Amino acid sequence: MHKLAALDRRYVWHPFTQMRDWAKREPIVLVRGKGAVLEDVVGKKYLDGNASIWTNLHGHNHLQINRAIQKQLGRVAHTSALGLANEPASLLAEKLVKGAGRPLKKVFFSDDGSTALEVALKMAYEFTRRTGRLRAPRFLSLDGAYHGDTIGATSLGHIDLFHKSYSNLLFKSDKVASPACYRCPFNRAKPQRRDARLYAKCNHECATQLEQKLERRKYAALVVEPRVQGAAGMVMHPPGWLKRVAAAARASGALLIADEVMTGFGRTGEIFAGRKEKVTPDFLCLAKGLTGGYLPMAATLTTQPVFDAFLGEYEEFKTFFHGHSYTGNQLGAAAALASWELLTDPKARARRRVLEKTFGKELETLWDLAAVGDVRREGLVAGVELVADWKTRKAFPLKAQAGIRVCEAMARHGVLTRPIGNVVPLLPPYCISDAQLRRMVKALRESVVEVLGSARI
Ligand SMILES: *Cc1c(COP(=O)(O)O)cnc(C)c1O
């Protein structure tokens, strides 16, 4: 075993990892990256198949982002945002507000997706109380929702596996069904290529329960991951659903918190996913891709009325009492500015369009595998759901570790990604070449055949 792998085993406790299983294998120790390729300590190369857990946009070791960070580093790495302003954070705030569009006007910086959600939920809660709408407002979110791992963000989430053991620590939030079409309880949407009636009969029956809950008017906010629920297993919402529930939230007086930590920055095809349905939230939470996948930084954008509710005389203590040591970090903001330039370059947009098409075409090749139940894609995010029986959509038991085994085989084939249960996510960095993209999907195909059998339909 490599010396570094041994040190890891001895001292490091990994996130979301069963460390007993971890100890059974020699970990991959990554030492460098260039573009969509990562290299480990023994010189083996891999394609970064999930953009390093959904963070990387333009590839690793990108000249322009590197330069921006180096330039900032030559000046100063970090100064506090408590009582002091700085150059890159000011410039970045302007870009984000202009990019997000009305009615978002103000940016509150923090460190990661979880803190971006903490900020939004505290602001929404206090805004709702101060404006006299509700005295004890609650939050509404979707089944399978994931908004981060801090206690507040966890409270907004509804993945039982993650949330159950901490339930006594969490505040109560209400849950409604998510529009998860693959197992639609109303049998309306059948988004399988084997069944050509794509969303043919769907009238968003699943939105009715949500609307009924909202009508009780006890919510500070509805919290959603627009269009794609990442950690739920890349669950993709049917077109029109977001627009409908956003309107329902507004009609009930509830604010809309859009968690675009994963969907933001072009991942779904638009700069922000809500745009696909012309939905502008009251809070836009950004993190993962904000710095192009370089440094931990997050932003919560909100509206003038929310901002104004925290204005007052000093001694009134209407101040938003919240912040972190590294809020508005200068290196992070410099990286984010460079990433934003790359992202909004018209040529880069055009290239993403082409990539989306190629990606879609390549993914089509997976449908004829018996162990593949669903192939979902929106923009440059895909989820391939492995099933024990594609006809009944019966899931593999967790114990079978189908997702884990397929992803381990993919690593042997030179592609890194991490399963969510039985769903294999693919999120290519935007710098990927057509050939690399083909290789990525081919590795998944070959790994499914290797691990789950080659039966074709
Ligand atoms: C990853 C993620 C989070 C949490 O972000 P962290 O940076 O891991 O704290 C929140 N919401 C969504 C949708 C995410 O994908």
Coordinates of C-alpha atoms and ligand atoms in Angstrom, one line a residue:
M1 CA 0.0 0.0 0.0
H2 CA 1.2 3.5 -0.8
K3 CA 2.5 5.5 2.2
L4 CA -0.2 8.2 1.7
A5 CA -3.0 5.6 1.5
A6 CA -1.7 4.1 4.7
L7 CA -1.7 7.5 6.4
D8 CA -5.3 8.1 5.3
R9 CA -6.4 4.8 6.6
R10 CA -4.8 5.5 9.9
Y11 CA -6.0 9.0 10.5
V12 CA -8.7 10.2 8.3
W13 CA -12.5 9.8 8.8
H14 CA -14.3 10.3 5.5
P15 CA -17.6 11.9 5.0
F16 CA -20.7 9.8 4.2
T17 CA -18.5 6.7 4.3
Q18 CA -18.8 3.4 6.1
M19 CA -15.2 3.3 7.4
R20 CA -15.3 -0.5 7.9
D21 CA -15.7 -0.9 4.1
W22 CA -13.2 1.9 3.5
A23 CA -10.5 -0.1 5.4
K24 CA -11.0 -3.1 3.1
R25 CA -9.6 -1.4 0.0
E26 CA -6.7 0.7 -0.8
P27 CA -8.0 4.2 -1.3
I28 CA -7.3 6.1 -4.5
V29 CA -5.0 9.0 -3.5
L30 CA -5.3 11.9 -6.1
V31 CA -2.4 14.1 -6.6
R32 CA -3.0 16.2 -9.7
G33 CA -5.6 17.1 -12.3
K34 CA -5.8 18.8 -15.7
G35 CA -9.1 19.5 -17.4
A36 CA -11.5 16.6 -16.9
V37 CA -8.6 14.2 -15.9
L38 CA -7.4 13.4 -12.4
E39 CA -4.3 11.4 -11.7
D40 CA -3.5 9.3 -8.6
V41 CA -0.3 8.8 -6.7
V42 CA 0.7 5.7 -8.7
G43 CA 0.1 7.5 -12.0
K44 CA -3.3 6.1 -13.0
K45 CA -5.5 8.5 -14.8
Y46 CA -9.3 8.9 -14.4
L47 CA -12.0 11.0 -15.9
D48 CA -13.7 13.1 -13.2
G49 CA -17.2 11.7 -13.9
N50 CA -19.0 13.6 -11.2
A51 CA -17.1 16.9 -11.4
S52 CA -15.7 16.1 -7.9
I53 CA -19.1 15.8 -6.3
W54 CA -20.8 18.3 -8.5
T55 CA -18.4 21.2 -7.9
N56 CA -16.1 21.5 -10.8
L57 CA -17.2 23.5 -13.9
H58 CA -14.4 24.2 -16.2
G59 CA -11.9 21.5 -15.4
H60 CA -9.0 21.2 -13.0
N61 CA -5.9 23.3 -13.1
H62 CA -7.5 25.9 -15.3
L63 CA -5.1 28.5 -16.4
Q64 CA -7.4 31.5 -15.9
I65 CA -8.7 30.5 -12.5
N66 CA -5.2 29.6 -11.4
R67 CA -4.0 33.0 -12.5
A68 CA -6.8 34.8 -10.8
I69 CA -6.1 33.0 -7.5
Q70 CA -2.3 33.6 -7.8
K71 CA -2.9 37.3 -8.5
Q72 CA -5.1 37.7 -5.4
L73 CA -2.6 35.6 -3.4
G74 CA 0.1 38.1 -4.3
R75 CA -2.0 40.8 -2.6
V76 CA -3.8 39.2 0.3
A77 CA -5.5 35.8 0.9
H78 CA -8.1 36.7 3.4
T79 CA -9.5 39.6 5.4
S80 CA -12.6 39.6 7.5
A81 CA -16.0 40.7 6.2
L82 CA -17.0 41.7 9.7
G83 CA -16.8 45.4 9.4
L84 CA -14.5 45.5 6.4
A85 CA -15.1 45.3 2.6
N86 CA -12.8 43.8 0.0
E87 CA -12.3 44.0 -3.8
P88 CA -13.2 40.6 -5.2
A89 CA -16.2 40.1 -2.9
S90 CA -17.7 43.4 -4.0
L91 CA -17.1 42.7 -7.7
L92 CA -18.5 39.2 -7.3
A93 CA -21.6 40.4 -5.5
E94 CA -22.4 42.7 -8.4
K95 CA -21.9 39.9 -11.0
L96 CA -24.2 37.6 -9.0
V97 CA -27.0 40.1 -8.5
K98 CA -26.9 41.1 -12.2
G99 CA -26.7 37.5 -13.3
A100 CA -29.5 36.3 -11.1
G101 CA -31.8 39.2 -12.1
R102 CA -34.8 40.8 -10.4
P103 CA -35.9 40.7 -7.6
L104 CA -32.6 39.5 -6.1
K105 CA -30.6 42.5 -4.9
K106 CA -28.3 41.5 -2.0
V107 CA -25.7 38.9 -1.5
F108 CA -24.8 37.3 1.9
F109 CA -21.6 35.3 1.6
S110 CA -20.8 32.1 3.5
D111 CA -18.7 29.0 3.2
D112 CA -20.7 26.0 1.7
G113 CA -24.1 24.8 0.6
S114 CA -25.2 24.1 4.1
T115 CA -24.4 27.5 5.4
A116 CA -26.0 29.1 2.3
L117 CA -29.3 27.4 3.4
E118 CA -28.8 28.2 7.1
V119 CA -28.6 31.9 6.1
A120 CA -31.8 31.7 3.9
L121 CA -33.8 29.9 6.5
K122 CA -32.9 32.3 9.3
M123 CA -33.6 35.3 7.1
A124 CA -36.9 33.8 5.9
Y125 CA -38.0 32.9 9.4
E126 CA -37.2 36.3 10.9
F127 CA -38.6 38.2 7.9
T128 CA -41.9 36.3 8.3
R129 CA -42.1 37.2 12.0
R130 CA -41.1 40.8 11.6
T131 CA -43.6 41.5 8.9
G132 CA -46.2 40.1 11.2
R133 CA -47.4 37.4 8.9
L134 CA -46.8 34.5 11.3
R135 CA -45.5 34.2 14.8
A136 CA -44.2 30.7 14.6
P137 CA -43.6 30.1 10.9
R138 CA -42.7 26.6 9.5
F139 CA -40.9 25.4 6.4
L140 CA -42.2 23.1 3.7
S141 CA -39.9 21.0 1.6
L142 CA -40.0 17.9 -0.6
D143 CA -39.6 14.2 0.1
G144 CA -36.0 13.3 -0.6
A145 CA -34.9 16.9 -0.2
Y146 CA -31.3 17.5 0.7
H147 CA -30.2 20.9 1.8
G148 CA -27.0 20.2 3.7
D149 CA -25.7 18.7 6.9
T150 CA -25.7 21.4 9.5
I151 CA -28.6 21.1 11.9
G152 CA -30.8 23.8 10.3
A153 CA -30.1 22.6 6.8
T154 CA -30.7 19.0 7.9
S155 CA -34.0 20.0 9.4
L156 CA -35.2 21.2 6.0
G157 CA -34.2 17.9 4.4
H158 CA -36.2 14.6 4.1
I159 CA -33.9 11.7 3.4
D160 CA -34.8 9.4 6.2
L161 CA -31.5 7.6 6.1
F162 CA -29.6 10.8 6.9
H163 CA -32.1 12.4 9.1
K164 CA -33.6 9.8 11.3
S165 CA -31.0 9.4 14.0
Y166 CA -30.9 13.2 14.6
S167 CA -34.6 13.8 14.6
N168 CA -34.6 14.9 18.2
L169 CA -32.0 17.6 17.4
L170 CA -33.9 19.0 14.4
F171 CA -36.7 21.4 14.2
K172 CA -39.8 20.1 12.5
S173 CA -40.4 20.9 8.9
D174 CA -43.3 19.6 6.7
K175 CA -42.8 17.3 3.8
V176 CA -44.7 16.8 0.6
A177 CA -44.3 14.3 -2.2
S178 CA -41.6 15.1 -4.7
P179 CA -42.5 14.9 -8.4
A180 CA -40.3 11.8 -8.9
C181 CA -41.6 10.6 -12.2
Y182 CA -39.9 7.3 -12.5
R183 CA -42.1 5.9 -9.7
C184 CA -45.0 8.2 -10.2
P185 CA -47.7 7.1 -7.7
F186 CA -50.4 8.5 -10.1
N187 CA -48.9 6.5 -13.0
R188 CA -49.1 9.6 -15.1
A189 CA -45.6 10.1 -16.2
K190 CA -43.6 7.3 -17.8
P191 CA -40.4 8.9 -18.7
Q192 CA -38.9 5.7 -20.1
R193 CA -37.8 5.5 -23.7
R194 CA -39.4 2.1 -23.8
D195 CA -42.7 3.8 -23.3
A196 CA -42.9 6.7 -25.7
R197 CA -45.7 8.6 -23.9
L198 CA -43.3 11.0 -22.3
Y199 CA -45.3 12.8 -19.6
A200 CA -48.3 12.3 -21.9
K201 CA -51.0 12.4 -19.2
C202 CA -49.2 14.3 -16.5
N203 CA -51.2 17.2 -15.0
H204 CA -48.9 17.6 -12.0
E205 CA -51.2 15.6 -9.8
C206 CA -48.4 15.5 -7.3
A207 CA -48.5 19.3 -6.9
T208 CA -52.0 19.1 -5.5
Q209 CA -50.9 17.9 -2.0
L210 CA -48.3 20.6 -2.0
E211 CA -50.9 23.3 -2.8
Q212 CA -53.2 22.0 -0.1
K213 CA -50.5 22.3 2.5
L214 CA -49.6 25.8 1.3
E215 CA -53.2 26.9 1.7
R216 CA -52.9 26.4 5.4
R217 CA -50.7 29.5 5.3
K218 CA -48.3 28.6 8.1
Y219 CA -45.1 28.6 6.1
A220 CA -42.3 31.1 6.1
A221 CA -41.0 29.4 2.9
L222 CA -41.2 26.6 0.4
V223 CA -37.7 25.2 -0.1
V224 CA -36.9 23.5 -3.4
E225 CA -34.0 22.3 -5.5
P226 CA -35.3 23.6 -8.8
R227 CA -35.7 21.0 -11.6
V228 CA -33.3 18.4 -10.2
Q229 CA -33.1 17.0 -6.7
G230 CA -29.5 15.9 -6.5
A231 CA -29.0 13.8 -3.4
A232 CA -32.5 12.3 -3.8
G233 CA -30.9 10.4 -6.7
M234 CA -30.9 13.0 -9.5
V235 CA -34.7 13.2 -9.4
M236 CA -35.8 15.3 -12.3
H237 CA -39.1 17.2 -12.1
P238 CA -41.6 17.3 -15.0
P239 CA -41.6 20.6 -16.9
G240 CA -44.1 23.1 -15.5
W241 CA -44.1 21.7 -12.0
L242 CA -41.7 24.3 -10.6
K243 CA -43.7 27.2 -12.1
R244 CA -46.9 25.9 -10.7
V245 CA -45.6 25.4 -7.1
A246 CA -43.7 28.7 -7.1
A247 CA -47.0 30.5 -8.0
A248 CA -48.8 28.5 -5.3
A249 CA -46.2 29.5 -2.7
R250 CA -46.5 33.1 -3.7
A251 CA -50.3 33.0 -3.5
S252 CA -50.1 31.6 0.0
G253 CA -47.7 34.4 1.2
A254 CA -44.8 31.9 1.6
L255 CA -41.4 32.9 0.3
L256 CA -39.5 30.7 -2.1
I257 CA -36.0 29.4 -1.3
A258 CA -34.3 28.0 -4.3
D259 CA -31.4 25.7 -3.4
E260 CA -29.3 25.9 -6.5
V261 CA -26.2 24.6 -4.8
M262 CA -26.0 21.7 -7.3
T263 CA -28.2 23.0 -10.2
G264 CA -26.6 26.5 -10.4
F265 CA -23.9 27.8 -12.8
G266 CA -25.1 26.2 -16.1
R267 CA -25.4 22.6 -14.9
T268 CA -28.9 22.2 -16.1
G269 CA -28.5 24.2 -19.3
E270 CA -29.3 27.7 -17.9
I271 CA -27.1 29.7 -15.6
F272 CA -29.7 29.0 -12.9
A273 CA -32.2 26.2 -13.2
G274 CA -35.2 28.3 -12.1
R275 CA -34.8 30.3 -15.3
K276 CA -35.9 27.3 -17.3
E277 CA -39.4 28.1 -15.9
K278 CA -38.9 31.8 -15.5
V279 CA -39.1 31.4 -11.7
T280 CA -37.2 33.9 -9.6
P281 CA -37.1 33.0 -5.9
D282 CA -36.9 35.2 -2.9
F283 CA -33.7 33.4 -1.9
L284 CA -31.1 31.9 -4.2
C285 CA -28.6 29.6 -2.5
L286 CA -25.4 29.0 -4.3
A287 CA -22.2 27.1 -3.4
K288 CA -20.6 24.0 -5.1
G289 CA -19.9 25.5 -8.6
L290 CA -19.5 29.1 -7.4
T291 CA -15.7 29.1 -7.4
G292 CA -15.6 26.7 -10.4
G293 CA -15.0 23.9 -7.9
Y294 CA -11.8 25.4 -6.5
L295 CA -12.5 26.8 -3.0
P296 CA -15.3 26.5 -0.5
M297 CA -17.5 29.6 -0.8
A298 CA -21.2 30.1 -0.9
A299 CA -23.7 32.9 -1.4
T300 CA -27.3 33.5 -0.4
L301 CA -29.0 36.1 -2.6
T302 CA -32.2 37.8 -1.5
T303 CA -34.6 40.7 -2.1
Q304 CA -34.7 44.3 -1.0
P305 CA -37.8 43.7 1.3
V306 CA -36.0 40.9 3.1
F307 CA -32.9 43.2 3.5
D308 CA -35.0 46.1 4.6
A309 CA -36.6 44.0 7.4
F310 CA -33.2 43.9 9.1
L311 CA -32.7 47.7 9.0
G312 CA -33.1 49.8 12.2
E313 CA -31.4 51.8 14.8
Y314 CA -28.3 50.1 16.2
E315 CA -29.9 49.6 19.6
E316 CA -33.0 48.0 18.2
F317 CA -30.9 45.0 17.4
K318 CA -32.6 44.3 14.1
T319 CA -29.1 43.3 12.7
F320 CA -28.8 39.9 11.1
F321 CA -26.7 38.3 13.7
H322 CA -24.9 35.7 11.6
G323 CA -21.5 35.2 10.0
H324 CA -18.5 33.1 9.6
S325 CA -14.7 33.7 10.0
Y326 CA -14.1 33.3 6.3
T327 CA -17.2 35.1 5.0
G328 CA -16.4 36.9 1.7
N329 CA -13.0 35.2 1.5
Q330 CA -10.8 37.0 -1.1
L331 CA -9.2 34.0 -2.7
G332 CA -12.6 32.3 -3.1
A333 CA -14.2 35.4 -4.6
A334 CA -11.2 35.8 -7.0
A335 CA -11.7 32.3 -8.2
A336 CA -15.5 32.8 -8.5
L337 CA -15.0 35.9 -10.6
A338 CA -12.7 34.1 -13.0
S339 CA -15.2 31.1 -13.1
W340 CA -18.1 33.5 -13.8
E341 CA -16.2 35.0 -16.8
L342 CA -15.6 31.6 -18.2
L343 CA -19.1 30.5 -17.7
T344 CA -20.8 33.5 -19.3
D345 CA -18.5 33.6 -22.4
P346 CA -20.9 33.1 -25.3
K347 CA -18.6 30.5 -26.9
A348 CA -18.6 28.5 -23.7
R349 CA -22.4 28.6 -23.7
A350 CA -22.5 27.3 -27.3
R351 CA -20.1 24.5 -26.4
R352 CA -22.3 23.4 -23.5
R353 CA -25.3 23.2 -25.9
V354 CA -23.3 20.9 -28.1
L355 CA -22.1 18.8 -25.2
E356 CA -25.6 18.4 -23.9
K357 CA -26.6 16.9 -27.2
T358 CA -23.7 14.5 -27.4
F359 CA -24.3 13.5 -23.8
G360 CA -27.9 12.8 -24.5
K361 CA -27.1 10.7 -27.5
E362 CA -24.4 8.7 -25.6
L363 CA -26.8 8.0 -22.7
E364 CA -29.3 6.5 -25.1
T365 CA -27.0 3.6 -25.5
L366 CA -27.7 2.5 -21.9
W367 CA -31.4 1.8 -22.4
D368 CA -30.9 -1.7 -23.8
L369 CA -29.3 -3.0 -20.6
A370 CA -31.7 -5.0 -18.4
A371 CA -30.3 -3.6 -15.2
V372 CA -30.9 0.0 -16.3
G373 CA -34.3 1.1 -15.2
D374 CA -34.1 4.8 -15.9
V375 CA -31.8 7.2 -17.7
R376 CA -32.5 10.8 -16.6
R377 CA -30.7 13.9 -17.9
E378 CA -31.1 17.6 -17.7
G379 CA -28.4 19.7 -19.3
L380 CA -25.1 18.3 -18.1
V381 CA -26.4 16.2 -15.2
A382 CA -27.5 12.7 -15.5
G383 CA -28.7 9.9 -13.2
V384 CA -28.8 6.3 -14.3
E385 CA -31.0 4.2 -12.1
L386 CA -30.0 0.5 -11.7
V387 CA -32.9 -1.9 -11.0
A388 CA -33.4 -5.5 -10.3
D389 CA -36.3 -5.7 -12.7
W390 CA -36.9 -3.0 -15.3
K391 CA -40.4 -4.1 -16.0
T392 CA -41.7 -3.7 -12.5
R393 CA -39.0 -1.0 -11.6
K394 CA -38.1 -3.1 -8.6
A395 CA -35.1 -1.7 -6.8
F396 CA -32.0 -3.7 -5.9
P397 CA -31.8 -4.3 -2.2
L398 CA -29.3 -2.0 -0.5
K399 CA -27.3 -5.0 0.7
A400 CA -26.6 -5.8 -3.0
Q401 CA -24.6 -2.6 -3.2
A402 CA -25.3 -2.4 -6.9
G403 CA -24.4 1.3 -7.2
I404 CA -21.2 0.9 -5.2
R405 CA -20.1 -2.1 -7.2
V406 CA -20.8 -0.5 -10.5
C407 CA -18.9 2.7 -9.5
E408 CA -15.9 0.6 -8.3
A409 CA -15.8 -1.1 -11.7
M410 CA -16.0 2.3 -13.4
A411 CA -12.9 3.4 -11.4
R412 CA -11.1 0.4 -12.8
H413 CA -12.2 1.5 -16.2
G414 CA -10.8 5.0 -15.5
V415 CA -13.9 7.0 -14.5
L416 CA -14.6 8.3 -11.1
T417 CA -18.1 8.9 -9.8
R418 CA -20.0 8.2 -6.6
P419 CA -23.4 6.4 -6.4
I420 CA -26.5 7.6 -4.6
G421 CA -27.9 4.3 -3.6
N422 CA -28.7 2.6 -6.9
V423 CA -28.4 5.7 -9.0
V424 CA -25.1 6.4 -10.8
P425 CA -24.7 10.2 -11.4
L426 CA -22.7 11.6 -14.3
L427 CA -21.8 15.3 -14.2
P428 CA -19.0 16.0 -16.7
P429 CA -16.9 19.1 -16.2
Y430 CA -17.8 21.5 -19.1
C431 CA -14.3 21.3 -20.5
I432 CA -14.7 17.6 -21.4
S433 CA -14.1 16.6 -25.0
D434 CA -16.6 14.6 -27.1
A435 CA -14.2 11.6 -27.0
Q436 CA -13.9 11.8 -23.2
L437 CA -17.6 12.0 -22.8
R438 CA -18.1 9.0 -24.9
R439 CA -15.5 7.1 -22.9
M440 CA -17.3 8.1 -19.7
V441 CA -20.6 6.7 -20.7
K442 CA -18.9 3.6 -22.3
A443 CA -17.2 2.9 -18.9
L444 CA -20.6 3.0 -17.2
R445 CA -22.1 0.7 -19.8
E446 CA -19.2 -1.8 -19.5
S447 CA -19.3 -1.7 -15.8
V448 CA -23.0 -2.4 -15.6
V449 CA -22.5 -5.4 -17.9
E450 CA -19.5 -6.6 -15.8
V451 CA -21.2 -6.3 -12.5
L452 CA -24.9 -6.9 -13.1
G453 CA -24.9 -9.1 -16.2
S454 CA -25.0 -8.5 -19.9
A455 CA -28.7 -9.4 -20.6
R456 CA -30.0 -7.0 -23.2
I457 CA -33.6 -6.1 -23.9
Ligands
LIG1 C1 -24.3 19.6 -1.8 C2 -25.6 20.3 -1.6 C3 -25.8 21.0 -0.4 C4 -24.8 21.1 0.7 O1 -23.7 21.8 0.3 P1 -22.3 21.6 1.1 O2 -21.4 22.5 0.4 O3 -22.0 20.1 1.0 O4 -22.6 22.0 2.5 C5 -27.1 21.6 -0.3 N1 -28.0 21.5 -1.2 C6 -27.8 20.9 -2.4 C7 -28.9 20.8 -3.4 C8 -26.6 20.2 -2.6 O5 -26.4 19.5 -3.7

